[in-house]
Tab-separated table of C-alpha atoms and ligand atoms in Angstrom:
chain	number	residue	atom	x	y	z
A	1	MET	CA	52.123	-96.909	-81.264
A	2	ASN	CA	56.174	-97.025	-81.998
A	3	ARG	CA	56.700	-100.650	-83.280
A	4	LEU	CA	59.846	-102.532	-83.174
A	5	THR	CA	61.914	-102.048	-86.359
A	6	ALA	CA	64.355	-105.083	-85.686
A	7	VAL	CA	64.020	-107.985	-83.694
A	8	SER	CA	66.684	-107.924	-81.171
A	9	PRO	CA	69.383	-111.337	-82.235
A	10	ALA	CA	69.609	-113.684	-78.023
A	11	PRO	CA	72.708	-113.145	-76.354
A	12	HIS	CA	74.119	-116.405	-78.349
A	13	PRO	CA	73.156	-118.820	-80.544
A	14	LEU	CA	69.900	-120.302	-80.791
A	15	SER	CA	68.720	-124.012	-82.494
A	16	GLU	CA	66.476	-123.584	-84.939
A	17	ASP	CA	63.172	-123.394	-82.682
A	18	ASP	CA	64.008	-122.097	-80.333
A	19	GLU	CA	65.407	-118.570	-82.457
A	20	SER	CA	61.910	-118.903	-83.864
A	21	LEU	CA	60.614	-118.928	-80.283
A	22	TRP	CA	62.831	-115.434	-78.815
A	23	ARG	CA	61.490	-114.156	-83.032
A	24	THR	CA	57.437	-114.478	-81.737
A	25	ALA	CA	58.201	-113.807	-78.133
A	26	THR	CA	59.728	-110.529	-79.160
A	27	GLU	CA	56.322	-109.874	-81.564
A	28	VAL	CA	54.104	-110.524	-78.957
A	29	LEU	CA	55.962	-107.752	-76.650
A	30	ASP	CA	56.075	-105.186	-79.436
A	31	ALA	CA	52.136	-105.863	-79.984
A	32	ASN	CA	51.732	-105.014	-76.507
A	33	TRP	CA	53.543	-101.989	-75.969
A	34	ARG	CA	51.642	-98.892	-74.927
A	35	THR	CA	53.001	-95.921	-75.604
A	36	ASP	CA	54.946	-96.088	-72.374
A	37	HIS	CA	53.586	-99.469	-71.049
A	38	THR	CA	53.059	-103.286	-72.235
A	39	VAL	CA	49.233	-104.234	-71.085
A	40	PRO	CA	49.432	-108.090	-69.948
A	41	SER	CA	46.705	-109.019	-73.122
A	42	GLY	CA	46.147	-106.820	-75.578
A	43	THR	CA	42.400	-108.136	-74.910
A	44	LEU	CA	41.743	-109.427	-71.488
A	45	TYR	CA	44.137	-106.850	-69.741
A	46	PRO	CA	44.014	-103.813	-71.604
A	47	HIS	CA	46.238	-102.017	-68.513
A	48	GLN	CA	48.944	-101.452	-66.932
A	49	TRP	CA	49.197	-104.174	-63.999
A	50	SER	CA	51.807	-103.544	-61.602
A	51	TRP	CA	53.751	-106.921	-60.934
A	52	ASP	CA	52.870	-107.849	-64.862
A	53	SER	CA	55.154	-104.796	-65.470
A	54	ALA	CA	57.879	-106.109	-63.529
A	55	PHE	CA	58.381	-109.882	-65.045
A	56	ILE	CA	57.492	-107.976	-68.845
A	57	SER	CA	60.369	-105.571	-68.005
A	58	ILE	CA	63.031	-108.331	-67.770
A	59	GLY	CA	62.098	-109.778	-70.809
A	60	LEU	CA	62.412	-106.291	-72.071
A	61	ALA	CA	65.993	-105.947	-70.821
A	62	HIS	CA	67.182	-108.633	-73.710
A	63	ILE	CA	65.670	-106.573	-76.744
A	64	ALA	CA	64.579	-103.325	-75.100
A	65	PRO	CA	66.289	-101.964	-72.790
A	66	ASP	CA	64.461	-98.726	-73.024
A	67	ARG	CA	61.114	-99.854	-72.723
A	68	ALA	CA	61.718	-101.721	-70.067
A	69	TRP	CA	63.162	-99.044	-67.520
A	70	ARG	CA	59.669	-97.007	-69.409
A	71	ASP	CA	57.953	-99.604	-68.043
A	72	LEU	CA	58.885	-99.338	-64.516
A	73	ARG	CA	59.247	-95.668	-64.649
A	74	SER	CA	55.792	-95.174	-65.521
A	75	LEU	CA	53.800	-96.755	-63.121
A	76	PHE	CA	56.036	-95.754	-60.667
A	77	GLU	CA	54.667	-92.282	-61.737
A	78	ALA	CA	51.818	-93.176	-60.647
A	79	GLN	CA	52.738	-93.938	-56.992
A	80	TRP	CA	50.267	-92.920	-54.258
A	81	PRO	CA	52.403	-89.847	-52.274
A	82	ASP	CA	51.709	-92.855	-49.345
A	83	GLY	CA	54.347	-94.815	-51.034
A	84	ARG	CA	51.605	-97.226	-52.510
A	85	VAL	CA	52.046	-98.582	-56.691
A	86	PRO	CA	48.357	-99.553	-57.955
A	87	HIS	CA	47.781	-102.772	-59.023
A	88	ILE	CA	46.439	-100.970	-62.170
A	89	VAL	CA	47.220	-97.533	-64.005
A	90	PHE	CA	44.114	-97.135	-65.981
A	91	ASP	CA	44.520	-96.038	-69.483
A	92	LEU	CA	41.565	-93.570	-69.784
A	93	GLY	CA	41.263	-94.407	-72.889
A	94	VAL	CA	39.837	-97.769	-72.607
A	95	ALA	CA	36.695	-98.041	-72.575
A	96	GLU	CA	34.862	-98.504	-68.508
A	97	ARG	CA	33.100	-101.628	-70.298
A	98	ASP	CA	36.049	-103.580	-71.333
A	99	TYR	CA	37.247	-104.188	-68.446
A	100	PHE	CA	35.929	-104.980	-64.531
A	101	PRO	CA	36.325	-103.043	-62.624
A	102	GLY	CA	37.320	-100.594	-64.210
A	103	PRO	CA	38.615	-96.645	-63.160
A	104	ASP	CA	34.445	-95.790	-62.938
A	105	PHE	CA	34.131	-98.570	-59.459
A	106	TRP	CA	37.032	-97.735	-58.222
A	107	ASP	CA	36.382	-94.201	-57.872
A	108	VAL	CA	39.832	-92.809	-57.227
A	109	PRO	CA	40.741	-89.142	-56.401
A	110	ALA	CA	43.053	-86.910	-58.314
A	111	MET	CA	46.524	-86.995	-56.802
A	112	SER	CA	50.250	-87.081	-57.965
A	113	GLY	CA	49.905	-84.090	-60.929
A	114	ARG	CA	47.335	-87.283	-62.020
A	115	PRO	CA	43.441	-87.051	-62.951
A	116	PRO	CA	40.593	-88.125	-60.479
A	117	ARG	CA	39.583	-92.401	-61.604
A	118	PHE	CA	43.756	-92.975	-62.720
A	119	SER	CA	44.383	-96.408	-60.961
A	120	THR	CA	42.824	-99.007	-58.318
A	121	GLY	CA	43.950	-98.527	-54.432
A	122	LEU	CA	45.032	-102.226	-54.627
A	123	VAL	CA	49.241	-103.017	-54.302
A	124	GLN	CA	50.140	-106.582	-55.568
A	125	PRO	CA	53.157	-108.218	-54.656
A	126	PRO	CA	55.932	-106.374	-54.951
A	127	ALA	CA	59.009	-107.545	-57.520
A	128	HIS	CA	59.452	-103.902	-59.169
A	129	ALA	CA	63.466	-103.954	-57.082
A	130	LEU	CA	64.004	-107.274	-58.392
A	131	ALA	CA	63.148	-107.057	-61.365
A	132	ALA	CA	64.447	-103.509	-61.374
A	133	TRP	CA	67.798	-105.422	-60.601
A	134	GLU	CA	67.458	-108.025	-63.053
A	135	VAL	CA	67.140	-105.394	-65.860
A	136	TYR	CA	70.376	-103.984	-65.184
A	137	ARG	CA	72.191	-107.130	-64.977
A	138	ARG	CA	70.436	-107.916	-68.424
A	139	ALA	CA	71.357	-104.139	-69.734
A	140	PRO	CA	74.342	-102.700	-67.556
A	141	GLY	CA	76.117	-99.288	-68.147
A	142	ASP	CA	75.199	-95.666	-67.089
A	143	ALA	CA	72.125	-95.071	-68.928
A	144	SER	CA	70.218	-98.402	-66.284
A	145	ALA	CA	72.683	-96.962	-63.457
A	146	GLU	CA	70.284	-93.490	-63.883
A	147	GLU	CA	67.603	-95.382	-63.829
A	148	LEU	CA	68.196	-97.605	-60.734
A	149	ARG	CA	69.276	-93.782	-59.097
A	150	ARG	CA	66.215	-93.037	-60.110
A	151	LEU	CA	63.276	-95.767	-59.010
A	152	TYR	CA	65.329	-96.354	-56.045
A	153	PRO	CA	63.701	-93.783	-53.856
A	154	ARG	CA	60.158	-95.009	-55.189
A	155	LEU	CA	61.266	-98.032	-54.448
A	156	VAL	CA	61.098	-97.974	-51.196
A	157	ALA	CA	58.582	-95.936	-50.603
A	158	LEU	CA	56.572	-98.466	-52.002
A	159	GLN	CA	58.413	-100.692	-49.022
A	160	ASP	CA	58.079	-98.485	-46.158
A	161	TYR	CA	54.145	-98.367	-46.966
A	162	LEU	CA	54.134	-101.839	-47.179
A	163	ILE	CA	56.096	-102.799	-44.643
A	164	GLY	CA	54.663	-99.546	-42.482
A	165	ALA	CA	50.699	-99.136	-43.542
A	166	ARG	CA	50.534	-103.208	-44.004
A	167	GLY	CA	52.811	-104.205	-41.300
A	168	VAL	CA	49.271	-105.004	-39.524
A	169	SER	CA	51.552	-107.817	-37.326
A	170	GLY	CA	54.193	-105.425	-36.596
A	171	THR	CA	56.865	-108.516	-37.502
A	172	GLY	CA	57.832	-106.996	-40.872
A	173	LEU	CA	55.868	-108.662	-43.067
A	174	ALA	CA	52.972	-107.241	-44.655
A	175	SER	CA	48.879	-107.860	-44.768
A	176	ILE	CA	46.622	-108.020	-48.969
A	177	VAL	CA	43.436	-106.743	-47.687
A	178	HIS	CA	42.705	-108.369	-51.385
A	179	PRO	CA	42.572	-111.653	-53.349
A	180	TRP	CA	43.692	-109.910	-56.100
A	181	GLU	CA	46.595	-108.037	-54.121
A	182	SER	CA	48.326	-111.424	-54.572
A	183	GLY	CA	48.440	-111.933	-57.639
A	184	LEU	CA	47.708	-115.768	-57.378
A	185	ASP	CA	43.837	-114.397	-56.887
A	186	ASN	CA	41.707	-117.298	-56.962
A	187	SER	CA	44.222	-119.683	-55.420
A	188	PRO	CA	43.160	-121.960	-52.973
A	189	SER	CA	45.295	-120.097	-50.652
A	190	TRP	CA	42.480	-117.916	-49.260
A	191	ASP	CA	39.288	-120.031	-49.217
A	192	MET	CA	39.266	-119.929	-44.992
A	193	ALA	CA	39.395	-116.171	-45.135
A	194	LEU	CA	36.918	-115.852	-47.803
A	195	ALA	CA	34.612	-118.140	-45.865
A	196	ASN	CA	33.934	-115.752	-43.265
A	197	VAL	CA	32.940	-112.831	-46.309
A	198	THR	CA	29.347	-112.906	-47.939
A	199	ALA	CA	28.605	-113.569	-51.087
A	200	ASP	CA	25.907	-110.930	-51.781
A	201	GLU	CA	24.925	-112.257	-55.770
A	202	ASP	CA	23.163	-108.591	-56.224
A	203	LEU	CA	26.862	-107.195	-56.607
A	204	LEU	CA	26.556	-109.342	-59.998
A	205	ILE	CA	23.845	-107.505	-60.501
A	206	ARG	CA	24.600	-104.178	-59.946
A	207	TYR	CA	28.263	-104.452	-61.320
A	208	GLU	CA	28.419	-106.504	-64.311
A	209	ARG	CA	31.462	-108.848	-64.794
A	210	GLN	CA	33.282	-108.564	-68.370
A	211	ASP	CA	35.947	-111.242	-67.331
A	212	LEU	CA	32.884	-113.527	-68.539
A	213	LYS	CA	32.145	-112.163	-72.035
A	214	ARG	CA	35.766	-113.340	-73.009
A	215	ALA	CA	36.532	-116.071	-71.564
A	216	ALA	CA	35.178	-119.345	-70.303
A	217	ALA	CA	33.055	-119.287	-67.116
A	218	ASP	CA	35.130	-122.822	-66.032
A	219	HIS	CA	38.457	-120.626	-66.069
A	220	ARG	CA	37.883	-117.954	-64.188
A	221	PRO	CA	36.485	-117.161	-60.360
A	222	THR	CA	33.018	-118.927	-59.344
A	223	ASN	CA	30.093	-116.866	-59.128
A	224	ASP	CA	29.923	-116.253	-55.339
A	225	ASP	CA	33.742	-115.493	-55.281
A	226	TYR	CA	33.624	-112.882	-57.190
A	227	ALA	CA	31.109	-111.275	-55.606
A	228	ARG	CA	33.114	-111.239	-52.405
A	229	TYR	CA	35.874	-109.677	-54.550
A	230	ILE	CA	33.145	-107.345	-54.986
A	231	ALA	CA	32.252	-107.198	-51.843
A	232	ILE	CA	35.993	-106.547	-50.350
A	233	ALA	CA	37.078	-103.757	-52.826
A	234	ALA	CA	33.716	-102.143	-52.055
A	235	THR	CA	34.511	-101.735	-48.390
A	236	TYR	CA	37.503	-100.737	-48.597
A	237	ARG	CA	36.906	-98.096	-51.535
A	238	ASN	CA	34.443	-97.035	-49.318
A	239	GLY	CA	36.643	-96.110	-46.293
A	240	GLY	CA	38.418	-94.181	-48.463
A	241	TYR	CA	40.841	-97.362	-48.959
A	242	SER	CA	42.551	-96.245	-45.723
A	243	ASP	CA	44.652	-98.814	-43.802
A	244	ALA	CA	43.925	-98.068	-39.936
A	245	ASP	CA	42.246	-100.557	-37.809
A	246	LEU	CA	42.662	-103.010	-40.779
A	247	VAL	CA	41.553	-106.294	-38.952
A	248	ASP	CA	38.081	-104.859	-37.361
A	249	ARG	CA	37.693	-102.455	-40.323
A	250	HIS	CA	38.480	-104.744	-43.284
A	251	LEU	CA	37.168	-107.860	-44.403
A	252	PHE	CA	40.180	-109.887	-45.700
A	253	VAL	CA	43.598	-109.307	-44.023
A	254	VAL	CA	45.677	-112.018	-45.095
A	255	GLU	CA	49.769	-112.022	-44.249
A	256	CYS	CA	50.343	-114.753	-47.365
A	257	PRO	CA	53.835	-116.697	-48.022
A	258	ALA	CA	54.585	-115.617	-51.659
A	259	TYR	CA	53.885	-112.200	-51.708
A	260	ASN	CA	56.306	-111.319	-48.229
A	261	SER	CA	58.934	-113.623	-49.975
A	262	LEU	CA	59.068	-111.014	-52.792
A	263	LEU	CA	58.678	-108.348	-49.990
A	264	GLY	CA	61.748	-109.871	-48.632
A	265	ALA	CA	63.713	-110.216	-52.540
A	266	ALA	CA	62.749	-106.651	-52.791
A	267	GLU	CA	65.134	-105.967	-49.472
A	268	HIS	CA	68.155	-107.962	-50.426
A	269	ALA	CA	67.412	-106.939	-54.356
A	270	LEU	CA	67.777	-102.950	-52.582
A	271	ALA	CA	70.427	-103.715	-51.063
A	272	ARG	CA	72.941	-104.533	-54.185
A	273	ILE	CA	70.474	-101.450	-55.712
A	274	ALA	CA	71.679	-99.672	-53.087
A	275	ALA	CA	75.610	-100.226	-53.214
A	276	VAL	CA	75.207	-98.563	-57.477
A	277	VAL	CA	73.518	-95.612	-56.213
A	278	GLY	CA	75.113	-95.108	-53.403
A	279	ALA	CA	72.596	-95.657	-50.530
A	280	ASP	CA	73.731	-97.379	-47.513
A	281	PRO	CA	72.466	-101.501	-48.372
A	282	ALA	CA	72.863	-102.252	-44.776
A	283	PRO	CA	68.856	-101.120	-43.358
A	284	HIS	CA	68.059	-103.497	-46.334
A	285	ARG	CA	70.197	-106.537	-45.346
A	286	ASP	CA	68.637	-105.751	-41.822
A	287	ARG	CA	65.167	-105.896	-43.546
A	288	ALA	CA	65.245	-108.581	-45.314
A	289	ALA	CA	67.135	-110.784	-42.401
A	290	THR	CA	64.056	-109.610	-40.320
A	291	ILE	CA	61.523	-110.748	-43.032
A	292	THR	CA	62.759	-113.664	-43.836
A	293	ARG	CA	62.595	-114.918	-39.523
A	294	SER	CA	59.130	-114.082	-39.731
A	295	ILE	CA	57.546	-115.455	-42.916
A	296	VAL	CA	59.528	-119.285	-41.074
A	297	GLU	CA	57.828	-118.384	-37.303
A	298	ARG	CA	54.706	-117.189	-38.531
A	299	LEU	CA	54.093	-119.147	-41.985
A	300	TYR	CA	55.598	-122.133	-41.277
A	301	ASP	CA	53.675	-125.096	-40.248
A	302	PRO	CA	56.644	-127.510	-39.287
A	303	GLU	CA	54.305	-129.900	-38.895
A	304	SER	CA	53.369	-130.404	-42.769
A	305	GLY	CA	56.917	-128.770	-43.934
A	306	THR	CA	55.240	-125.963	-45.909
A	307	PHE	CA	54.287	-122.536	-45.800
A	308	ARG	CA	50.903	-121.602	-45.392
A	309	SER	CA	48.680	-118.288	-45.823
A	310	LEU	CA	47.828	-116.642	-42.162
A	311	ASP	CA	44.418	-114.597	-41.977
A	312	LEU	CA	44.843	-112.347	-39.023
A	313	LYS	CA	41.302	-111.813	-38.281
A	314	THR	CA	40.753	-115.160	-37.155
A	315	GLY	CA	45.013	-116.245	-36.192
A	316	ARG	CA	44.871	-119.648	-38.229
A	317	LEU	CA	47.513	-120.629	-41.336
A	318	SER	CA	45.786	-121.666	-43.671
A	319	THR	CA	45.072	-125.950	-44.403
A	320	GLN	CA	45.734	-125.489	-48.264
A	321	ARG	CA	48.927	-125.922	-49.876
A	322	CYS	CA	49.673	-124.015	-52.826
A	323	VAL	CA	52.428	-122.670	-54.700
A	324	ASN	CA	52.771	-119.267	-52.563
A	325	GLY	CA	54.118	-121.768	-50.150
A	326	LEU	CA	57.455	-122.912	-52.304
A	327	PHE	CA	57.805	-119.421	-52.872
A	328	PRO	CA	59.822	-118.362	-49.559
A	329	LEU	CA	62.662	-120.580	-51.502
A	330	ILE	CA	63.188	-117.802	-53.462
A	331	LEU	CA	64.621	-116.161	-50.561
A	332	GLY	CA	68.914	-116.960	-50.379
A	333	ASP	CA	68.594	-116.708	-46.372
A	334	LEU	CA	66.615	-119.344	-45.851
A	335	PRO	CA	67.246	-121.560	-43.150
A	336	ARG	CA	68.688	-124.886	-45.260
A	337	ASP	CA	66.608	-126.995	-43.246
A	338	ILE	CA	63.639	-125.089	-44.323
A	339	VAL	CA	64.423	-125.226	-48.030
A	340	ALA	CA	65.019	-129.225	-48.261
A	341	GLN	CA	61.337	-129.301	-46.083
A	342	VAL	CA	59.824	-127.354	-49.067
A	343	VAL	CA	62.322	-128.835	-51.751
A	344	ALA	CA	60.253	-131.930	-50.374
A	345	GLU	CA	57.182	-130.901	-50.414
A	346	ALA	CA	57.927	-129.634	-54.856
A	347	GLU	CA	59.053	-132.994	-55.361
A	348	SER	CA	56.484	-134.693	-53.794
A	349	ALA	CA	52.804	-135.630	-55.398
A	350	ARG	CA	51.271	-132.454	-55.060
A	351	PHE	CA	53.388	-130.928	-56.849
A	352	GLY	CA	55.928	-133.044	-58.766
A	353	ILE	CA	58.912	-130.924	-60.660
A	354	ASN	CA	58.864	-132.636	-63.569
A	355	GLU	CA	60.314	-132.396	-67.188
A	356	LEU	CA	56.875	-133.484	-68.719
A	357	MET	CA	55.209	-130.135	-67.206
A	358	PRO	CA	56.184	-127.545	-64.601
A	359	ILE	CA	54.707	-126.990	-60.975
A	360	PRO	CA	50.337	-126.473	-60.669
A	361	SER	CA	49.938	-123.282	-58.948
A	362	SER	CA	48.504	-125.454	-56.667
A	363	ASP	CA	48.270	-129.611	-54.888
A	364	ARG	CA	47.281	-132.038	-57.366
A	365	THR	CA	45.910	-134.050	-54.575
A	366	ALA	CA	43.789	-132.440	-53.131
A	367	ASP	CA	39.825	-131.528	-53.068
A	368	SER	CA	40.615	-128.268	-54.185
A	369	PHE	CA	42.449	-128.319	-57.199
A	370	ASP	CA	40.856	-127.596	-60.387
A	371	ALA	CA	42.756	-128.148	-63.122
A	372	ASN	CA	41.023	-125.270	-65.594
A	373	ARG	CA	40.144	-122.445	-62.654
A	374	TYR	CA	42.754	-119.706	-62.698
A	375	TRP	CA	45.495	-119.857	-59.582
A	376	ARG	CA	43.775	-123.672	-58.151
A	377	GLY	CA	45.983	-126.237	-61.082
A	378	PRO	CA	46.792	-124.849	-63.700
A	379	VAL	CA	50.347	-123.496	-63.973
A	380	TRP	CA	51.919	-120.628	-64.488
A	381	ILE	CA	54.840	-119.441	-66.125
A	382	ASN	CA	55.739	-116.254	-63.878
A	383	ALA	CA	55.589	-118.728	-60.332
A	384	ASN	CA	57.599	-121.325	-62.489
A	385	TRP	CA	60.429	-118.755	-62.918
A	386	LEU	CA	60.970	-117.914	-59.699
A	387	LEU	CA	61.062	-121.376	-58.051
A	388	ALA	CA	63.417	-122.064	-61.221
A	389	ARG	CA	66.063	-119.116	-59.244
A	390	GLY	CA	65.358	-120.089	-55.685
A	391	LEU	CA	65.824	-123.696	-56.352
A	392	ALA	CA	69.241	-122.890	-58.368
A	393	ALA	CA	70.370	-120.495	-56.048
A	394	HIS	CA	70.158	-123.113	-53.326
A	395	GLY	CA	72.149	-125.735	-55.067
A	396	TYR	CA	68.945	-127.343	-56.917
A	397	ALA	CA	70.190	-126.615	-60.103
A	398	GLY	CA	69.138	-129.905	-61.423
A	399	HIS	CA	65.453	-129.500	-60.801
A	400	ALA	CA	65.958	-125.421	-62.057
A	401	ALA	CA	67.239	-126.502	-65.151
A	402	THR	CA	64.050	-129.438	-65.255
A	403	LEU	CA	61.130	-127.084	-65.055
A	404	ARG	CA	62.991	-123.918	-67.444
A	405	THR	CA	63.264	-127.027	-69.663
A	406	ALA	CA	59.624	-128.004	-68.613
A	407	MET	CA	58.516	-124.540	-68.444
A	408	LEU	CA	60.597	-123.580	-72.690
A	409	ASP	CA	58.974	-127.088	-74.151
A	410	LEU	CA	55.315	-126.573	-73.084
A	411	VAL	CA	54.891	-122.538	-74.461
A	412	ARG	CA	56.891	-124.800	-77.320
A	413	ARG	CA	54.213	-126.952	-77.409
A	414	SER	CA	51.120	-125.032	-76.857
A	415	GLY	CA	51.981	-120.831	-77.161
A	416	TYR	CA	51.860	-118.136	-74.945
A	417	TYR	CA	49.495	-118.690	-72.669
A	418	GLU	CA	48.573	-116.862	-69.419
A	419	TYR	CA	48.392	-120.475	-67.900
A	420	PHE	CA	48.434	-123.780	-68.974
A	421	HIS	CA	46.406	-126.973	-68.666
A	422	PRO	CA	48.265	-128.986	-65.881
A	423	ILE	CA	47.547	-132.015	-67.602
A	424	THR	CA	47.151	-131.979	-70.967
A	425	GLY	CA	49.428	-128.351	-71.039
A	426	ASP	CA	46.522	-126.910	-73.295
A	427	GLY	CA	47.009	-122.690	-73.044
A	428	ILE	CA	44.441	-121.578	-71.187
A	429	GLY	CA	43.602	-117.971	-70.153
A	430	ALA	CA	44.604	-114.719	-73.037
A	431	GLY	CA	46.733	-116.266	-75.270
A	432	ALA	CA	49.618	-113.193	-76.387
A	433	PHE	CA	50.129	-112.824	-72.782
A	434	SER	CA	53.063	-110.639	-72.088
A	435	TRP	CA	54.774	-111.881	-68.631
A	436	THR	CA	54.559	-115.398	-70.720
A	437	ALA	CA	56.589	-114.015	-73.800
A	438	ALA	CA	59.093	-112.298	-71.615
A	439	LEU	CA	60.304	-115.025	-69.223
A	440	VAL	CA	60.499	-116.754	-72.068
A	441	LEU	CA	62.937	-114.329	-73.660
A	442	ASP	CA	65.101	-114.176	-70.428
A	443	MET	CA	65.084	-118.220	-70.291
A	444	LEU	CA	66.665	-118.474	-73.634
A	445	ALA	CA	68.365	-115.945	-72.622
A	446	GLU	CA	69.899	-117.644	-69.922
A	447	VAL	CA	72.498	-120.389	-70.964
A	448	GLY	CA	72.352	-122.253	-67.695
A	449	PRO	CA	70.484	-122.104	-64.392
A	450	ARG	CA	71.967	-119.847	-61.931
A	451	ILE	CA	74.225	-120.858	-59.058
A	452	GLY	CA	74.558	-119.428	-55.702
A	453	ASP	CA	72.578	-115.862	-54.990
A	454	PRO	CA	70.579	-114.864	-56.682
A	455	GLY	CA	71.681	-111.562	-58.885
A	456	THR	CA	75.494	-112.115	-56.938
A	457	THR	CA	76.729	-114.876	-58.858
A	458	ARG	CA	77.435	-114.975	-63.052
A	459	MET	CA	75.713	-116.868	-65.651
A	460	SER	CA	77.032	-120.417	-65.740
A	461	ARG	CA	76.774	-122.130	-68.592
A	462	THR	CA	76.335	-125.718	-67.801
A	463	ARG	CA	73.698	-126.839	-70.739
B	1	LIG	C1	43.255	-109.303	-61.566
B	1	LIG	C2	47.360	-108.943	-65.246
B	1	LIG	C3	46.598	-109.849	-64.013
B	1	LIG	C4	46.948	-110.490	-62.847
B	1	LIG	C5	46.922	-111.601	-61.865
B	1	LIG	C6	45.851	-112.346	-62.857
B	1	LIG	C7	44.846	-111.850	-63.399
B	1	LIG	C8	43.359	-109.866	-62.691
B	1	LIG	C9	41.588	-110.537	-63.113
B	1	LIG	O1	45.030	-110.709	-64.011
B	1	LIG	O2	44.037	-111.113	-62.355
B	1	LIG	O3	44.119	-108.240	-60.830
B	1	LIG	O4	41.247	-109.466	-63.837
B	1	LIG	O5	41.437	-112.312	-63.319
B	1	LIG	O6	45.254	-113.000	-61.196
B	1	LIG	O7	48.372	-112.096	-61.636
B	1	LIG	O8	48.218	-109.120	-62.503
B	1	LIG	O9	47.575	-110.180	-66.215
């Protein structure tokens, strides 16, 4: 395993505290590097995860651009012939017992020159086009342009898969077929849809949970929810990972506002990438516009002024207000009156933008709020990093700066945790977590919140 020989300096002078943060964040990413990818955590997550690689590459762009591109490249080398990019690419040198559900459970056949069991059959949020564009911006030059050229057709194939095979509603939006696909796994946003799935605890006897050996039970999903996760995954696997007739055949088919916001942001990023690689940006702009329109038409609840997930099996919007409802802010073309409503939600007591604590993953005032259990309350850095970008893009530079201060203070105080207690700020889940370290590097490198459409404007020096 090659180690970085020296710590790359930040692009501008940092305070002593931030200098040390820069060094330790670099060390976390270096320790989690494995030949051609970065693991999210050396203890809890010993393989390559899809949307983790996207966030990680943005941090790596500052300290080791070759690794940033390698990480994205190795993920897309595992792309299936149908265009899906697996949610986990397994390191077949890691023992089956080190992560559940591992290669044996998913039982994926050999394909694309890969051996059997090389990945799961699920996907995760398509944050990669955005990441590729951001890596290119942070490490411009011929080598990066060449990487973009190589990745572009693969990124397009992923979008085609999501909008095609997963475009269950035919509206340009993609459906997820498992809470794990959302990346916001245990969010209350899935509670209504999951209530219709039987929790068969026998499955937990047949398949032993590994997460509880490495993390506290009250930080992780309940056994009932875990049994449902296994049932949904097994159903999809037993159907050969087919996406035909999902609403009739499958147990869980949901349109998530966060997932689809990243789908739209990917088209915006692809339009920019297309201009660099000599492709036509117009189809990407058209798709982006369709996605934003459909997110608003289908997932926005004007009465509460929030976005919710939509269960395609019942046709019902979730009643829960979760952080995924704020994600449409990352869309530069979200109508202004709706932006104002979502910002009001972010400012409200439910989420409460303030300098002391970043935005929690779920409504603080709801019965479902749980300060410890992941995605049901704790603070996540990737969600806040995206929201800060969105806020800055829509002209809320003050809010973006506030979130950035809160995130950096939290990590300074508690360390590079996977997530954080939304009241005490204590670190929870895995320590030395890669995307937390990566996005800290990115925030330290940023001299001020970006103003304007993400990706099109220069950084501004406002702090
Ligand atoms: C299942 C790796 C992943 C993240 C997800 C997060 C968690 C896995 C798990 O860890 O999910 O994919 O075992 O709980 O919810 O967002 O990608 O960091």
